[in-house]
PDB file of C-alpha atoms in Angstrom:
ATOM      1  CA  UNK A   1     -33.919  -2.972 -14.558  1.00 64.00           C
ATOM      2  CA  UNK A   2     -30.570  -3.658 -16.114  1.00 87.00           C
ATOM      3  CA  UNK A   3     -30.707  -7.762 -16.661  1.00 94.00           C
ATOM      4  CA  UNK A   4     -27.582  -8.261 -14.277  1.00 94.00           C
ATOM      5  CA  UNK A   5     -29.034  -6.578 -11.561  1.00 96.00           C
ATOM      6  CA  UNK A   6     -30.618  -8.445  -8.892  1.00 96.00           C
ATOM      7  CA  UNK A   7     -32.407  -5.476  -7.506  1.00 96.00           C
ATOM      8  CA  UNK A   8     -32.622  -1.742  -7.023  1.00 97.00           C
ATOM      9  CA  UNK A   9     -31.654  -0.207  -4.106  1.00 97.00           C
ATOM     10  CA  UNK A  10     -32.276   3.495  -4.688  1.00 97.00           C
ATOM     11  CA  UNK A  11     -34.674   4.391  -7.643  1.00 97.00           C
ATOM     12  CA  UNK A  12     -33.515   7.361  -9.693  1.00 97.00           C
ATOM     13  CA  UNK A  13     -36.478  10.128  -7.198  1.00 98.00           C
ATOM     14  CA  UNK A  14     -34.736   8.756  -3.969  1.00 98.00           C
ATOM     15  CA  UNK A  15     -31.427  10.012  -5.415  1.00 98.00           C
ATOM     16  CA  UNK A  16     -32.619  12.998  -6.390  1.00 98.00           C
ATOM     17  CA  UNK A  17     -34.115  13.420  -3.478  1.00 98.00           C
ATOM     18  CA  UNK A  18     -31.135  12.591  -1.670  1.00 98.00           C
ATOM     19  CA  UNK A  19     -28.766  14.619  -4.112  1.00 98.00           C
ATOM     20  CA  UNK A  20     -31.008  17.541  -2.951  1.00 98.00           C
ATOM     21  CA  UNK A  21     -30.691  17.301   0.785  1.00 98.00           C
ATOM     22  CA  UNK A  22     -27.055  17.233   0.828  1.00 98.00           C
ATOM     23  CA  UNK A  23     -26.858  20.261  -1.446  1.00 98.00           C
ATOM     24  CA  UNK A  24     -29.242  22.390   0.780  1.00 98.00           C
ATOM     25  CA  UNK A  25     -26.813  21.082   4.136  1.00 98.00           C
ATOM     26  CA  UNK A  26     -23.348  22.115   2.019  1.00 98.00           C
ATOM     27  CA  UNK A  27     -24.552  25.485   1.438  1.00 98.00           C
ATOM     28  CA  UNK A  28     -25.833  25.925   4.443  1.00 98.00           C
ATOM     29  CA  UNK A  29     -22.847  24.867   6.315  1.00 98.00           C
ATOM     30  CA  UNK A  30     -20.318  26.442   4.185  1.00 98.00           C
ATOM     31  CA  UNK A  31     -22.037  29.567   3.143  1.00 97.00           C
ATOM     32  CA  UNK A  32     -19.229  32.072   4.695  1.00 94.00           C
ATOM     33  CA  UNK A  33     -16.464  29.318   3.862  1.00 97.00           C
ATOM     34  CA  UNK A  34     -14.188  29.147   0.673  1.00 98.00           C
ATOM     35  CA  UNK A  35     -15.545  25.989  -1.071  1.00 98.00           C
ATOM     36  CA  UNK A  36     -13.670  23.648  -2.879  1.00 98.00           C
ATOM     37  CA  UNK A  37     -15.127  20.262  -3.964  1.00 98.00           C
ATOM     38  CA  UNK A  38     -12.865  17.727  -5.083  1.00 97.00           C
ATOM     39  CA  UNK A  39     -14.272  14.874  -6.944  1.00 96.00           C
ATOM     40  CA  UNK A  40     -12.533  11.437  -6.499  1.00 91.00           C
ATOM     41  CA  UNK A  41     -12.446   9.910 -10.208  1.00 90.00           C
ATOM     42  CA  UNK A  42     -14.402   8.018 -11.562  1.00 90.00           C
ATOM     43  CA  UNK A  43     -16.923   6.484  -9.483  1.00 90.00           C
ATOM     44  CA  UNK A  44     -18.112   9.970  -7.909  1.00 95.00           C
ATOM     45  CA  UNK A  45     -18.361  12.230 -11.056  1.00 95.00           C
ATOM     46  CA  UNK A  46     -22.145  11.392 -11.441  1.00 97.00           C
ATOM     47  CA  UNK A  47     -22.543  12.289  -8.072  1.00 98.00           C
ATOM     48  CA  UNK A  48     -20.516  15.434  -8.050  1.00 98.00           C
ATOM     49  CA  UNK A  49     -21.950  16.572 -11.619  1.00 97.00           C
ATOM     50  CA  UNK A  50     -25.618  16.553  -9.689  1.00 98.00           C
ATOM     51  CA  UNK A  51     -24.190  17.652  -6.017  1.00 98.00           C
ATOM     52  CA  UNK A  52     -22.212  20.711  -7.346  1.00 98.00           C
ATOM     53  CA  UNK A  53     -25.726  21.771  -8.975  1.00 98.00           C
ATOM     54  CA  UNK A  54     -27.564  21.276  -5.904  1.00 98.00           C
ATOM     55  CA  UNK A  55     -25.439  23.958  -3.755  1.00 98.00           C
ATOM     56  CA  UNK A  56     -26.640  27.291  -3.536  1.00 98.00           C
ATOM     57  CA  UNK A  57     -23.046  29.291  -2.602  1.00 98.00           C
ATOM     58  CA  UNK A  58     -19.972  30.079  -4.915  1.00 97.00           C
ATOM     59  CA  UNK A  59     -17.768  26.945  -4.602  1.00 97.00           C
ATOM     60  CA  UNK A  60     -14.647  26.054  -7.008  1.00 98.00           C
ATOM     61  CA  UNK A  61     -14.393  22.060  -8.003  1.00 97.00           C
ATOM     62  CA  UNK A  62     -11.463  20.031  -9.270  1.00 97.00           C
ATOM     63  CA  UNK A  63     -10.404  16.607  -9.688  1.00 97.00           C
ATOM     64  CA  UNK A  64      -8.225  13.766  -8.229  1.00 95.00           C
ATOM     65  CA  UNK A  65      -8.142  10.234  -9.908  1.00 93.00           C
ATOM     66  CA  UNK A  66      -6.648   7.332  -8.034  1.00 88.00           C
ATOM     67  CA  UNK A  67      -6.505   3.553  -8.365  1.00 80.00           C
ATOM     68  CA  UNK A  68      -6.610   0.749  -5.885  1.00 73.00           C
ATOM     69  CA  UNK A  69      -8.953  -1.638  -7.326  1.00 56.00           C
ATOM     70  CA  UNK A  70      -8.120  -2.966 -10.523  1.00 48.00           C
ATOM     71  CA  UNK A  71     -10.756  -5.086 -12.485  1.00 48.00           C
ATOM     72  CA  UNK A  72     -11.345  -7.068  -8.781  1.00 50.00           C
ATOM     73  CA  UNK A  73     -14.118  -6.295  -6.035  1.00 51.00           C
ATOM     74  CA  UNK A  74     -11.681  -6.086  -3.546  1.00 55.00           C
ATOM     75  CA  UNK A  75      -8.943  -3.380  -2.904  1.00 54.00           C
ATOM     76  CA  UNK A  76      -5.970  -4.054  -3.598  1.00 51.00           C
ATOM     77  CA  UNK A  77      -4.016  -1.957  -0.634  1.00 59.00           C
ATOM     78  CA  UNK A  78      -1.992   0.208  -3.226  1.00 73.00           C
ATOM     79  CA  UNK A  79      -3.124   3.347  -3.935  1.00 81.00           C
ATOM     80  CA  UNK A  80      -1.814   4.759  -6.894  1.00 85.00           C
ATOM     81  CA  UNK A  81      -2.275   8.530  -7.989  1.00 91.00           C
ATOM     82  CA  UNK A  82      -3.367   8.646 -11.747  1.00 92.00           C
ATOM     83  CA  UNK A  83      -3.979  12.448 -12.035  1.00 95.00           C
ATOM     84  CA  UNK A  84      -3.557  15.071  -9.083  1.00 94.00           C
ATOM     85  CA  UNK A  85      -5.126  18.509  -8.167  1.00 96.00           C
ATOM     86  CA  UNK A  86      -4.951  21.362 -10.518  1.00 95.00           C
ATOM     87  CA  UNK A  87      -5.265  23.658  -7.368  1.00 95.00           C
ATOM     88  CA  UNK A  88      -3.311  24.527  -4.582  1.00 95.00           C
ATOM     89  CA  UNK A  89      -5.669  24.092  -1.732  1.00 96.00           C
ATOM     90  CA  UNK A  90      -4.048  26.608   0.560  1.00 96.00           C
ATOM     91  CA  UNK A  91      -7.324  28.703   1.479  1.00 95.00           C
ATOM     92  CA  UNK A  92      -9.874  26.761   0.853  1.00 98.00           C
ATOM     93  CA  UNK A  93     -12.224  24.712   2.770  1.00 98.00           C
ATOM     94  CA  UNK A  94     -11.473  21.257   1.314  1.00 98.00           C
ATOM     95  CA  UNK A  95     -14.765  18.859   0.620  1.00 98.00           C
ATOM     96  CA  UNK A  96     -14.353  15.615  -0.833  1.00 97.00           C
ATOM     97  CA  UNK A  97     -17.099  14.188  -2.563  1.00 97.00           C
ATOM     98  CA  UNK A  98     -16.726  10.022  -2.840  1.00 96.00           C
ATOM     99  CA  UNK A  99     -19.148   7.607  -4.185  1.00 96.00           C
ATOM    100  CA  UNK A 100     -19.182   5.143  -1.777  1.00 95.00           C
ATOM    101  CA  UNK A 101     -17.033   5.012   1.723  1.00 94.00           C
ATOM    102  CA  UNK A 102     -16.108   1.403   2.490  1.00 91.00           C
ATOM    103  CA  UNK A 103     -13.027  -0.197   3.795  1.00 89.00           C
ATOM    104  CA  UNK A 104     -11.305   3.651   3.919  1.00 91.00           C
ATOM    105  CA  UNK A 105      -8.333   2.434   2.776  1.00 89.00           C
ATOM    106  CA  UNK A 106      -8.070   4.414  -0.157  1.00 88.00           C
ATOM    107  CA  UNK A 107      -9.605   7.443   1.237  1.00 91.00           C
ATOM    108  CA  UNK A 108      -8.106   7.429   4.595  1.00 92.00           C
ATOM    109  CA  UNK A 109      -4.226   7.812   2.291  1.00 90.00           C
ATOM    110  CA  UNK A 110      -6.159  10.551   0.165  1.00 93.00           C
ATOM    111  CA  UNK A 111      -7.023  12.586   3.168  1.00 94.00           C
ATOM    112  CA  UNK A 112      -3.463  12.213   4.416  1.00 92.00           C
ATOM    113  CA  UNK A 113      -1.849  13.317   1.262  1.00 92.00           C
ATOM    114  CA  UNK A 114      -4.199  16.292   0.785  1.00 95.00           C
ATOM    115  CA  UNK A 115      -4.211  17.695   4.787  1.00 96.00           C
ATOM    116  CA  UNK A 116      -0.602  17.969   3.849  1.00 95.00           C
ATOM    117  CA  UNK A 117      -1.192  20.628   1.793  1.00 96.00           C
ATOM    118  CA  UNK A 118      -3.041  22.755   4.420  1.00 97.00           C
ATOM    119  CA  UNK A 119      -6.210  23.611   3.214  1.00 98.00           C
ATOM    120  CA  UNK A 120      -7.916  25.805   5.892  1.00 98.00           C
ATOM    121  CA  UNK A 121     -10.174  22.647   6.431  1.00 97.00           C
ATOM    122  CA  UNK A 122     -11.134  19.221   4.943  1.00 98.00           C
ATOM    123  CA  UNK A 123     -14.783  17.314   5.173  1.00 98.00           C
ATOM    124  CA  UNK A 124     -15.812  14.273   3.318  1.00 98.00           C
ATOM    125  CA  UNK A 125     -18.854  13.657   1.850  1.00 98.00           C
ATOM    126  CA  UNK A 126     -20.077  10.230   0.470  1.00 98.00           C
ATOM    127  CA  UNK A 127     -22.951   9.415  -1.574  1.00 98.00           C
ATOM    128  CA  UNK A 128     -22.790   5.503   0.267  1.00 97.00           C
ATOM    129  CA  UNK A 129     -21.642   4.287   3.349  1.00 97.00           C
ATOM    130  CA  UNK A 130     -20.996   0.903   3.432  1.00 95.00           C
ATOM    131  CA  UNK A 131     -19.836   0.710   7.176  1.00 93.00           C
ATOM    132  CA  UNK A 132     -19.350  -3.079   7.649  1.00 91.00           C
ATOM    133  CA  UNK A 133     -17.039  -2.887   5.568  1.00 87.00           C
ATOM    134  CA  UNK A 134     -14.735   0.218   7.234  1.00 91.00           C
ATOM    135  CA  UNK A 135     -11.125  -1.126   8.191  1.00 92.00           C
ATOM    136  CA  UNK A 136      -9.592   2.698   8.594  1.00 91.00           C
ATOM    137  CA  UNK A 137     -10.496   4.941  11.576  1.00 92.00           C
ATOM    138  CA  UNK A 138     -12.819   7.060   9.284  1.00 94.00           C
ATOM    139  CA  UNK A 139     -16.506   8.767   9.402  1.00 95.00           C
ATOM    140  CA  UNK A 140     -18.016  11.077   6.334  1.00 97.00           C
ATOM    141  CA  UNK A 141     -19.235  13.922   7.428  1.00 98.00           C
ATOM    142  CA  UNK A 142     -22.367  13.821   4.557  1.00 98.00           C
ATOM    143  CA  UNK A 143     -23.585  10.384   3.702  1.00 98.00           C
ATOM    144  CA  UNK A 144     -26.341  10.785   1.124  1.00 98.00           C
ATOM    145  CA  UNK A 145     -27.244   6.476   2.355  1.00 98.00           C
ATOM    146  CA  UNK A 146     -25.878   3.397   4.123  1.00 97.00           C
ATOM    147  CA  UNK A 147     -25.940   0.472   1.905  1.00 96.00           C
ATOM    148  CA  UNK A 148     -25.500  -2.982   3.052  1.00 92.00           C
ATOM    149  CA  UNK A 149     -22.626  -5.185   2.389  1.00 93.00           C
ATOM    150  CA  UNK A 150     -23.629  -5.996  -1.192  1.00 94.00           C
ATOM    151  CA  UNK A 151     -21.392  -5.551  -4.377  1.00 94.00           C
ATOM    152  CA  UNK A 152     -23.182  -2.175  -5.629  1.00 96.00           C
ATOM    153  CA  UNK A 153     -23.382  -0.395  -9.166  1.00 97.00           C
ATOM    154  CA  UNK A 154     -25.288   2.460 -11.342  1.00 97.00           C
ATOM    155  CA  UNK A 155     -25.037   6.221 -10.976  1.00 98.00           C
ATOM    156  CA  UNK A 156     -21.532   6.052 -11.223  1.00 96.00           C
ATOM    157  CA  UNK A 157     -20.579   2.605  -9.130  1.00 95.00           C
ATOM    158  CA  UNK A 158     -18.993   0.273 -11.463  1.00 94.00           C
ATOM    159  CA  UNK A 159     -17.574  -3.379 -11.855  1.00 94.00           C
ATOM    160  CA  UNK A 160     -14.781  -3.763 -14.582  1.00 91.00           C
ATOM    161  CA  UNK A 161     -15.730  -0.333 -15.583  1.00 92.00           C
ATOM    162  CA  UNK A 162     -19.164  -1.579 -16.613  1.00 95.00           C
ATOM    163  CA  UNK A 163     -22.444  -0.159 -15.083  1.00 96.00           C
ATOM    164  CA  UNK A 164     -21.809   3.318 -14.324  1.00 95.00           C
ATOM    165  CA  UNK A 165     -24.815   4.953 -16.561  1.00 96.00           C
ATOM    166  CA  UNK A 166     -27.521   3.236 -14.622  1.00 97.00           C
ATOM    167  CA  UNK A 167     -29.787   5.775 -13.206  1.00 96.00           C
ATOM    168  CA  UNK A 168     -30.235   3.832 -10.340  1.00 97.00           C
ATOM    169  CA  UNK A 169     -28.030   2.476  -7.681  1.00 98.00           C
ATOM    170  CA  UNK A 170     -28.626  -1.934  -7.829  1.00 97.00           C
ATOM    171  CA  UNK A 171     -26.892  -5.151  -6.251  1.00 96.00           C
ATOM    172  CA  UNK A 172     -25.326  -6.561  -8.914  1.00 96.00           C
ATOM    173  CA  UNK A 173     -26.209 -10.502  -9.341  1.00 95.00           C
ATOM    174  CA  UNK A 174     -23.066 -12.415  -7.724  1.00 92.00           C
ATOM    175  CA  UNK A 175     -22.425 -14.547 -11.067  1.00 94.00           C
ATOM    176  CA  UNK A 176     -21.351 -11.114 -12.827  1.00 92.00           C
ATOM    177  CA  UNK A 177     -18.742 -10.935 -10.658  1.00 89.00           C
ATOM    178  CA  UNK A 178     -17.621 -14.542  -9.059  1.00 85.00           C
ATOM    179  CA  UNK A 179     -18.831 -13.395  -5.723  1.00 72.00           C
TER     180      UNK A 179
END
């Protein structure tokens, strides 16, 4: 265990293992549908890298970065678009794959922005739900775990861009981060 992690949540089997059961549902579900999963930069690319090769069906991917965090814990209620679909999503059945649903904030204006552009249907899928913490009206339609209200990292969760290549999902110690 990484020395500023207080303890593990998920070892790396239980993601796996996870990771698996949410690939076998996706094809399942969308296995006469026009896939396209969109990957929410940067704290879902882990995820997405290992979900994308968990589904069974022909699917398409591409990639959306936004910001509303900063170096803080907190959000910061702007969202600001950093780099935007390559595809028009006209046709396709939209899935978003997110590390970790909390507030919503963030992915409650993503949704808006991207049902705009009339994809034939749109889904989300989270690796963590962190529902104590939801302020927007919003539900995932895959959650791979709920996590409690603690600040999380590893497998692509940061803090201050730090942590991400943990194998393992961990509580980070509250000194790291002021909390």
């Amino acid at each position: 265990m990484h020395k500023d992690v207080e303890k593990i949540l998920l070892s790396e089997e239980e993601i796996r293992e996870t990771v698996a059961r949410l690939g076998r549902q996706i094809s399942e579900d969308y296995k006469d549908k026009n896939l396209l999963m969109v990957s929410i930069l940067k704290g879902s690319v882990v995820f997405m890298a290992d979900l994308m090769r968990a589904i069974s069906i022909p699917c398409r991917i591409d990639f959306m970065s936004v910001s509303s965090y900063g170096s803080g814990v907190k959000t910061s209620g702007v969202v600001k678009i950093i780099k935007d679909l390559d595809l028009n999503l006209e046709g396709y059945d939209l899935l978003l794959v997110e590390d970790i649903l909390d507030s919503g904030m963030t992915l409650s204006y993503i949704l808006e922005l991207l049902e705009a552009r009339n994809p034939k249907s749109v889904k989300i899928c989270t690796f963590l739900d962190k529902p104590e913490r939801r302020i927007a009206d919003l539900q995932a339609d895959y959650v791979g775990a709920r996590v409690p209200d603690e600040f999380v990292v590893g497998y692509g969760l940061d803090y201050d861009e730090r942590y991400r290549n943990l194998p393992f999902l961990g509580v980070l110690k509250p000194e790291v981060y002021g909390g």
